[in-house]
Amino acid sequence: MKYSHVLFDLDGTITEPFEGITKSVRYALGKFGIEVEDLNELRPFIGPPLFESFRNFYGMSKEESVKAVEYYREYYVPTGIYECSVYSGVEEMLKKLHESPCKVILATSKPEPMAIRVLEHFGLDKYFDLICGATLDESRTKKELVIAYALENTNITDKRSVIMIGDRKFDVEGAAANGLSTIGVTFGHGGRDELEKAGAIMTFDDAFSLCDYLLS
């Protein structure tokens, strides 16, 4: 096989999280008197850490961003977390990879307990050898740190045999900071142009063709 370890992003790569994330963000913004009618305006929140997004997109202070994340979780934890779906072909891909010699690892900026809940909800957790996510206290949220954490918890000796799979530039940049290459998926929320500009070595439009490549 081409790779001994395959790292996957979650939101926008394994699951389509648009409804749950954007509704949770809208709920949080509403607590600050900010009304958003079109959920598409909140699409940029899918991918980067929430704390940074509230600051970057709405100019919130550090204290306001912390509160916004708390409000976000008021909606997301009981409801929004389940307002998502698994992309076509992804479960079949994960099953085949799990049955192959390679190790399958999750590396997501979503808080680790929530990522586990999502995978368990769809019965996908059994396909992963290791699940790594952000911390709830915001000490590990950036993709660079999550990937570093994943690498620390594996027996990887040759980074050339490791690949990151993701849909946003944050996946590509986070992987590069750890000496890894990234394959982009265009069915998520970044798109081919964003992924290629960030440095993805190639892109795939569906999980079926990605699976064929990884197993070839």
PDB file of C-alpha atoms in Angstrom:
ATOM      1  CA  MET A   1       0.000   0.000   0.000  1.00  0.00           C
ATOM      2  CA  LYS A   2       1.023   3.614  -0.543  1.00  0.00           C
ATOM      3  CA  TYR A   3       0.573   4.585   3.104  1.00  0.00           C
ATOM      4  CA  SER A   4       0.996   2.918   6.486  1.00  0.00           C
ATOM      5  CA  HIS A   5      -1.147   5.519   8.272  1.00  0.00           C
ATOM      6  CA  VAL A   6      -4.086   7.528   6.937  1.00  0.00           C
ATOM      7  CA  LEU A   7      -5.301  10.526   8.944  1.00  0.00           C
ATOM      8  CA  PHE A   8      -8.818  11.825   8.342  1.00  0.00           C
ATOM      9  CA  ASP A   9     -10.473  15.126   9.107  1.00  0.00           C
ATOM     10  CA  LEU A  10     -14.094  14.744  10.294  1.00  0.00           C
ATOM     11  CA  ASP A  11     -16.348  17.674   9.357  1.00  0.00           C
ATOM     12  CA  GLY A  12     -16.476  18.046   5.587  1.00  0.00           C
ATOM     13  CA  THR A  13     -14.479  14.881   4.983  1.00  0.00           C
ATOM     14  CA  ILE A  14     -16.334  12.048   6.699  1.00  0.00           C
ATOM     15  CA  THR A  15     -19.557  13.840   7.608  1.00  0.00           C
ATOM     16  CA  GLU A  16     -21.575  16.680   6.083  1.00  0.00           C
ATOM     17  CA  PRO A  17     -22.031  18.874   9.190  1.00  0.00           C
ATOM     18  CA  PHE A  18     -23.495  22.008   7.577  1.00  0.00           C
ATOM     19  CA  GLU A  19     -26.882  22.064   9.290  1.00  0.00           C
ATOM     20  CA  GLY A  20     -25.701  21.246  12.798  1.00  0.00           C
ATOM     21  CA  ILE A  21     -22.730  23.619  12.842  1.00  0.00           C
ATOM     22  CA  THR A  22     -24.419  26.601  11.223  1.00  0.00           C
ATOM     23  CA  LYS A  23     -27.543  26.324  13.374  1.00  0.00           C
ATOM     24  CA  SER A  24     -25.359  26.157  16.465  1.00  0.00           C
ATOM     25  CA  VAL A  25     -23.406  29.232  15.364  1.00  0.00           C
ATOM     26  CA  ARG A  26     -26.641  31.101  14.620  1.00  0.00           C
ATOM     27  CA  TYR A  27     -27.913  30.210  18.090  1.00  0.00           C
ATOM     28  CA  ALA A  28     -24.711  31.539  19.672  1.00  0.00           C
ATOM     29  CA  LEU A  29     -24.747  34.756  17.657  1.00  0.00           C
ATOM     30  CA  GLY A  30     -28.361  35.290  18.615  1.00  0.00           C
ATOM     31  CA  LYS A  31     -27.275  35.502  22.248  1.00  0.00           C
ATOM     32  CA  PHE A  32     -25.278  38.583  21.250  1.00  0.00           C
ATOM     33  CA  GLY A  33     -28.199  40.122  19.384  1.00  0.00           C
ATOM     34  CA  ILE A  34     -26.767  39.167  15.982  1.00  0.00           C
ATOM     35  CA  GLU A  35     -29.446  37.745  13.701  1.00  0.00           C
ATOM     36  CA  VAL A  36     -28.513  35.547  10.732  1.00  0.00           C
ATOM     37  CA  GLU A  37     -31.244  34.444   8.336  1.00  0.00           C
ATOM     38  CA  ASP A  38     -29.203  32.674   5.657  1.00  0.00           C
ATOM     39  CA  LEU A  39     -27.219  29.780   7.140  1.00  0.00           C
ATOM     40  CA  ASN A  40     -24.907  29.840   4.115  1.00  0.00           C
ATOM     41  CA  GLU A  41     -23.361  33.009   5.561  1.00  0.00           C
ATOM     42  CA  LEU A  42     -22.016  30.823   8.366  1.00  0.00           C
ATOM     43  CA  ARG A  43     -20.408  28.193   6.139  1.00  0.00           C
ATOM     44  CA  PRO A  44     -16.873  29.566   6.857  1.00  0.00           C
ATOM     45  CA  PHE A  45     -17.268  28.287  10.434  1.00  0.00           C
ATOM     46  CA  ILE A  46     -16.925  24.720   9.136  1.00  0.00           C
ATOM     47  CA  GLY A  47     -13.278  23.772   9.477  1.00  0.00           C
ATOM     48  CA  PRO A  48     -11.339  26.223  11.659  1.00  0.00           C
ATOM     49  CA  PRO A  49     -11.498  26.275  15.483  1.00  0.00           C
ATOM     50  CA  LEU A  50     -14.682  27.956  16.739  1.00  0.00           C
ATOM     51  CA  PHE A  51     -12.932  30.294  19.145  1.00  0.00           C
ATOM     52  CA  GLU A  52     -10.869  31.796  16.334  1.00  0.00           C
ATOM     53  CA  SER A  53     -13.833  31.972  13.959  1.00  0.00           C
ATOM     54  CA  PHE A  54     -15.962  34.063  16.307  1.00  0.00           C
ATOM     55  CA  ARG A  55     -13.051  36.479  16.653  1.00  0.00           C
ATOM     56  CA  ASN A  56     -12.117  36.546  12.967  1.00  0.00           C
ATOM     57  CA  PHE A  57     -15.604  36.723  11.446  1.00  0.00           C
ATOM     58  CA  TYR A  58     -17.426  38.842  14.053  1.00  0.00           C
ATOM     59  CA  GLY A  59     -14.618  40.771  15.733  1.00  0.00           C
ATOM     60  CA  MET A  60     -15.337  39.358  19.182  1.00  0.00           C
ATOM     61  CA  SER A  61     -12.975  39.861  22.085  1.00  0.00           C
ATOM     62  CA  LYS A  62     -11.308  36.901  23.755  1.00  0.00           C
ATOM     63  CA  GLU A  63     -13.921  36.908  26.506  1.00  0.00           C
ATOM     64  CA  GLU A  64     -16.798  37.183  24.048  1.00  0.00           C
ATOM     65  CA  SER A  65     -15.430  34.331  21.957  1.00  0.00           C
ATOM     66  CA  VAL A  66     -15.176  32.084  24.998  1.00  0.00           C
ATOM     67  CA  LYS A  67     -18.812  32.849  25.800  1.00  0.00           C
ATOM     68  CA  ALA A  68     -19.843  32.337  22.181  1.00  0.00           C
ATOM     69  CA  VAL A  69     -18.325  28.840  22.207  1.00  0.00           C
ATOM     70  CA  GLU A  70     -20.280  28.087  25.381  1.00  0.00           C
ATOM     71  CA  TYR A  71     -23.510  29.246  23.731  1.00  0.00           C
ATOM     72  CA  TYR A  72     -22.654  27.223  20.615  1.00  0.00           C
ATOM     73  CA  ARG A  73     -22.396  24.068  22.693  1.00  0.00           C
ATOM     74  CA  GLU A  74     -25.759  24.749  24.344  1.00  0.00           C
ATOM     75  CA  TYR A  75     -27.369  23.953  20.992  1.00  0.00           C
ATOM     76  CA  TYR A  76     -24.757  21.678  19.468  1.00  0.00           C
ATOM     77  CA  VAL A  77     -24.276  19.128  22.252  1.00  0.00           C
ATOM     78  CA  PRO A  78     -27.925  18.004  22.588  1.00  0.00           C
ATOM     79  CA  THR A  79     -29.117  18.701  19.040  1.00  0.00           C
ATOM     80  CA  GLY A  80     -26.696  20.017  16.428  1.00  0.00           C
ATOM     81  CA  ILE A  81     -24.222  17.189  16.836  1.00  0.00           C
ATOM     82  CA  TYR A  82     -26.728  14.819  15.215  1.00  0.00           C
ATOM     83  CA  GLU A  83     -27.764  17.193  12.410  1.00  0.00           C
ATOM     84  CA  CYS A  84     -25.263  15.744   9.981  1.00  0.00           C
ATOM     85  CA  SER A  85     -24.858  12.841   7.567  1.00  0.00           C
ATOM     86  CA  VAL A  86     -22.080  10.574   6.271  1.00  0.00           C
ATOM     87  CA  TYR A  87     -20.851  11.275   2.753  1.00  0.00           C
ATOM     88  CA  SER A  88     -21.570   8.659   0.115  1.00  0.00           C
ATOM     89  CA  GLY A  89     -18.956   5.923  -0.036  1.00  0.00           C
ATOM     90  CA  VAL A  90     -17.173   6.964   3.144  1.00  0.00           C
ATOM     91  CA  GLU A  91     -18.227   4.036   5.328  1.00  0.00           C
ATOM     92  CA  GLU A  92     -17.254   1.568   2.603  1.00  0.00           C
ATOM     93  CA  MET A  93     -13.868   3.300   2.301  1.00  0.00           C
ATOM     94  CA  LEU A  94     -13.237   3.233   6.048  1.00  0.00           C
ATOM     95  CA  LYS A  95     -14.196  -0.444   6.251  1.00  0.00           C
ATOM     96  CA  LYS A  96     -11.794  -1.411   3.452  1.00  0.00           C
ATOM     97  CA  LEU A  97      -8.968   0.644   4.941  1.00  0.00           C
ATOM     98  CA  HIS A  98      -9.592  -0.856   8.370  1.00  0.00           C
ATOM     99  CA  GLU A  99      -9.314  -4.333   6.865  1.00  0.00           C
ATOM    100  CA  SER A 100      -6.053  -3.391   5.124  1.00  0.00           C
ATOM    101  CA  PRO A 101      -2.589  -3.256   6.747  1.00  0.00           C
ATOM    102  CA  CYS A 102      -2.726   0.524   7.226  1.00  0.00           C
ATOM    103  CA  LYS A 103      -3.769   2.312  10.408  1.00  0.00           C
ATOM    104  CA  VAL A 104      -6.775   4.664  10.246  1.00  0.00           C
ATOM    105  CA  ILE A 105      -6.641   7.756  12.458  1.00  0.00           C
ATOM    106  CA  LEU A 106      -9.061  10.625  13.047  1.00  0.00           C
ATOM    107  CA  ALA A 107      -7.484  14.085  13.404  1.00  0.00           C
ATOM    108  CA  THR A 108     -10.169  16.729  13.889  1.00  0.00           C
ATOM    109  CA  SER A 109     -10.459  20.217  15.383  1.00  0.00           C
ATOM    110  CA  LYS A 110     -13.806  19.171  16.836  1.00  0.00           C
ATOM    111  CA  PRO A 111     -13.538  18.446  20.588  1.00  0.00           C
ATOM    112  CA  GLU A 112     -12.545  14.811  20.964  1.00  0.00           C
ATOM    113  CA  PRO A 113     -15.542  13.722  23.091  1.00  0.00           C
ATOM    114  CA  MET A 114     -17.929  15.190  20.491  1.00  0.00           C
ATOM    115  CA  ALA A 115     -16.032  13.580  17.617  1.00  0.00           C
ATOM    116  CA  ILE A 116     -16.348  10.207  19.335  1.00  0.00           C
ATOM    117  CA  ARG A 117     -20.088  10.744  19.782  1.00  0.00           C
ATOM    118  CA  VAL A 118     -20.521  11.506  16.077  1.00  0.00           C
ATOM    119  CA  LEU A 119     -18.574   8.429  15.003  1.00  0.00           C
ATOM    120  CA  GLU A 120     -20.444   6.217  17.482  1.00  0.00           C
ATOM    121  CA  HIS A 121     -23.777   7.628  16.306  1.00  0.00           C
ATOM    122  CA  PHE A 122     -23.069   6.446  12.766  1.00  0.00           C
ATOM    123  CA  GLY A 123     -21.276   3.262  13.812  1.00  0.00           C
ATOM    124  CA  LEU A 124     -17.980   4.427  12.328  1.00  0.00           C
ATOM    125  CA  ASP A 125     -15.823   4.413  15.460  1.00  0.00           C
ATOM    126  CA  LYS A 126     -14.972   0.729  14.974  1.00  0.00           C
ATOM    127  CA  TYR A 127     -13.014   1.551  11.819  1.00  0.00           C
ATOM    128  CA  PHE A 128     -10.524   3.842  13.567  1.00  0.00           C
ATOM    129  CA  ASP A 129      -7.351   2.723  15.298  1.00  0.00           C
ATOM    130  CA  LEU A 130      -6.981   6.092  17.001  1.00  0.00           C
ATOM    131  CA  ILE A 131      -9.334   9.059  17.483  1.00  0.00           C
ATOM    132  CA  CYS A 132      -7.688  12.432  18.107  1.00  0.00           C
ATOM    133  CA  GLY A 133      -9.493  15.732  18.503  1.00  0.00           C
ATOM    134  CA  ALA A 134      -9.368  19.103  20.172  1.00  0.00           C
ATOM    135  CA  THR A 135      -9.582  19.627  23.913  1.00  0.00           C
ATOM    136  CA  LEU A 136     -12.628  21.225  25.512  1.00  0.00           C
ATOM    137  CA  ASP A 137     -10.443  23.782  27.318  1.00  0.00           C
ATOM    138  CA  GLU A 138      -9.152  25.171  23.978  1.00  0.00           C
ATOM    139  CA  SER A 139      -5.548  24.171  24.759  1.00  0.00           C
ATOM    140  CA  ARG A 140      -5.440  21.982  21.639  1.00  0.00           C
ATOM    141  CA  THR A 141      -7.693  23.254  18.863  1.00  0.00           C
ATOM    142  CA  LYS A 142      -5.574  24.106  15.826  1.00  0.00           C
ATOM    143  CA  LYS A 143      -5.220  21.297  13.296  1.00  0.00           C
ATOM    144  CA  GLU A 144      -1.437  21.524  13.535  1.00  0.00           C
ATOM    145  CA  LEU A 145      -1.586  20.627  17.238  1.00  0.00           C
ATOM    146  CA  VAL A 146      -4.171  17.878  16.749  1.00  0.00           C
ATOM    147  CA  ILE A 147      -2.045  16.203  14.072  1.00  0.00           C
ATOM    148  CA  ALA A 148       1.058  16.523  16.247  1.00  0.00           C
ATOM    149  CA  TYR A 149      -0.874  14.857  19.069  1.00  0.00           C
ATOM    150  CA  ALA A 150      -1.919  12.027  16.734  1.00  0.00           C
ATOM    151  CA  LEU A 151       1.664  11.475  15.601  1.00  0.00           C
ATOM    152  CA  GLU A 152       2.880  11.390  19.193  1.00  0.00           C
ATOM    153  CA  ASN A 153       0.482   8.541  19.899  1.00  0.00           C
ATOM    154  CA  THR A 154       1.557   6.304  17.012  1.00  0.00           C
ATOM    155  CA  ASN A 155       4.666   4.357  16.106  1.00  0.00           C
ATOM    156  CA  ILE A 156       5.353   6.254  12.895  1.00  0.00           C
ATOM    157  CA  THR A 157       8.983   6.138  11.809  1.00  0.00           C
ATOM    158  CA  ASP A 158       8.664   7.377   8.226  1.00  0.00           C
ATOM    159  CA  LYS A 159       6.397  10.373   7.630  1.00  0.00           C
ATOM    160  CA  ARG A 160       6.503   9.715   3.899  1.00  0.00           C
ATOM    161  CA  SER A 161       4.218   6.750   4.576  1.00  0.00           C
ATOM    162  CA  VAL A 162       1.613   8.968   6.280  1.00  0.00           C
ATOM    163  CA  ILE A 163      -1.087  11.011   4.523  1.00  0.00           C
ATOM    164  CA  MET A 164      -3.694  13.503   5.739  1.00  0.00           C
ATOM    165  CA  ILE A 165      -7.138  13.569   4.127  1.00  0.00           C
ATOM    166  CA  GLY A 166      -9.184  16.768   4.464  1.00  0.00           C
ATOM    167  CA  ASP A 167     -11.421  19.316   2.792  1.00  0.00           C
ATOM    168  CA  ARG A 168     -10.019  22.656   3.994  1.00  0.00           C
ATOM    169  CA  LYS A 169      -6.741  24.556   3.802  1.00  0.00           C
ATOM    170  CA  PHE A 170      -6.424  24.129   7.566  1.00  0.00           C
ATOM    171  CA  ASP A 171      -5.948  20.390   7.034  1.00  0.00           C
ATOM    172  CA  VAL A 172      -3.243  20.987   4.434  1.00  0.00           C
ATOM    173  CA  GLU A 173      -1.426  23.621   6.479  1.00  0.00           C
ATOM    174  CA  GLY A 174      -1.677  21.634   9.712  1.00  0.00           C
ATOM    175  CA  ALA A 175      -0.283  18.540   8.024  1.00  0.00           C
ATOM    176  CA  ALA A 176       2.553  20.489   6.387  1.00  0.00           C
ATOM    177  CA  ALA A 177       3.555  21.927   9.756  1.00  0.00           C
ATOM    178  CA  ASN A 178       4.094  18.330  10.863  1.00  0.00           C
ATOM    179  CA  GLY A 179       5.973  17.260   7.750  1.00  0.00           C
ATOM    180  CA  LEU A 180       3.025  15.472   6.157  1.00  0.00           C
ATOM    181  CA  SER A 181       1.361  15.729   2.753  1.00  0.00           C
ATOM    182  CA  THR A 182      -2.389  16.090   2.252  1.00  0.00           C
ATOM    183  CA  ILE A 183      -4.911  14.723  -0.210  1.00  0.00           C
ATOM    184  CA  GLY A 184      -7.936  16.997  -0.547  1.00  0.00           C
ATOM    185  CA  VAL A 185     -11.568  16.014  -1.005  1.00  0.00           C
ATOM    186  CA  THR A 186     -13.706  18.416  -3.004  1.00  0.00           C
ATOM    187  CA  PHE A 187     -17.065  17.171  -1.719  1.00  0.00           C
ATOM    188  CA  GLY A 188     -16.471  19.055   1.530  1.00  0.00           C
ATOM    189  CA  HIS A 189     -16.429  22.802   2.138  1.00  0.00           C
ATOM    190  CA  GLY A 190     -13.096  24.090   0.848  1.00  0.00           C
ATOM    191  CA  GLY A 191     -13.154  23.228  -2.828  1.00  0.00           C
ATOM    192  CA  ARG A 192     -10.376  22.301  -5.239  1.00  0.00           C
ATOM    193  CA  ASP A 193      -9.014  25.820  -5.629  1.00  0.00           C
ATOM    194  CA  GLU A 194      -8.555  26.354  -1.895  1.00  0.00           C
ATOM    195  CA  LEU A 195      -6.979  22.932  -1.430  1.00  0.00           C
ATOM    196  CA  GLU A 196      -4.558  23.244  -4.339  1.00  0.00           C
ATOM    197  CA  LYS A 197      -3.478  26.745  -3.326  1.00  0.00           C
ATOM    198  CA  ALA A 198      -2.787  25.450   0.187  1.00  0.00           C
ATOM    199  CA  GLY A 199      -0.576  22.707  -1.233  1.00  0.00           C
ATOM    200  CA  ALA A 200      -2.659  19.514  -1.442  1.00  0.00           C
ATOM    201  CA  ILE A 201      -0.747  16.994  -3.552  1.00  0.00           C
ATOM    202  CA  MET A 202      -3.967  15.877  -5.295  1.00  0.00           C
ATOM    203  CA  THR A 203      -7.745  16.052  -4.910  1.00  0.00           C
ATOM    204  CA  PHE A 204     -10.621  13.608  -5.265  1.00  0.00           C
ATOM    205  CA  ASP A 205     -14.276  14.321  -5.990  1.00  0.00           C
ATOM    206  CA  ASP A 206     -15.713  11.276  -4.210  1.00  0.00           C
ATOM    207  CA  ALA A 207     -14.819   8.700  -1.578  1.00  0.00           C
ATOM    208  CA  PHE A 208     -14.961   5.796  -4.045  1.00  0.00           C
ATOM    209  CA  SER A 209     -12.089   7.056  -6.208  1.00  0.00           C
ATOM    210  CA  LEU A 210     -10.138   8.121  -3.112  1.00  0.00           C
ATOM    211  CA  CYS A 211     -10.497   4.622  -1.694  1.00  0.00           C
ATOM    212  CA  ASP A 212      -9.287   3.023  -4.924  1.00  0.00           C
ATOM    213  CA  TYR A 213      -6.215   5.243  -4.866  1.00  0.00           C
ATOM    214  CA  LEU A 214      -5.370   4.573  -1.217  1.00  0.00           C
ATOM    215  CA  LEU A 215      -5.698   0.813  -1.662  1.00  0.00           C
ATOM    216  CA  SER A 216      -3.889   0.594  -4.994  1.00  0.00           C
TER     217      SER A 216
END
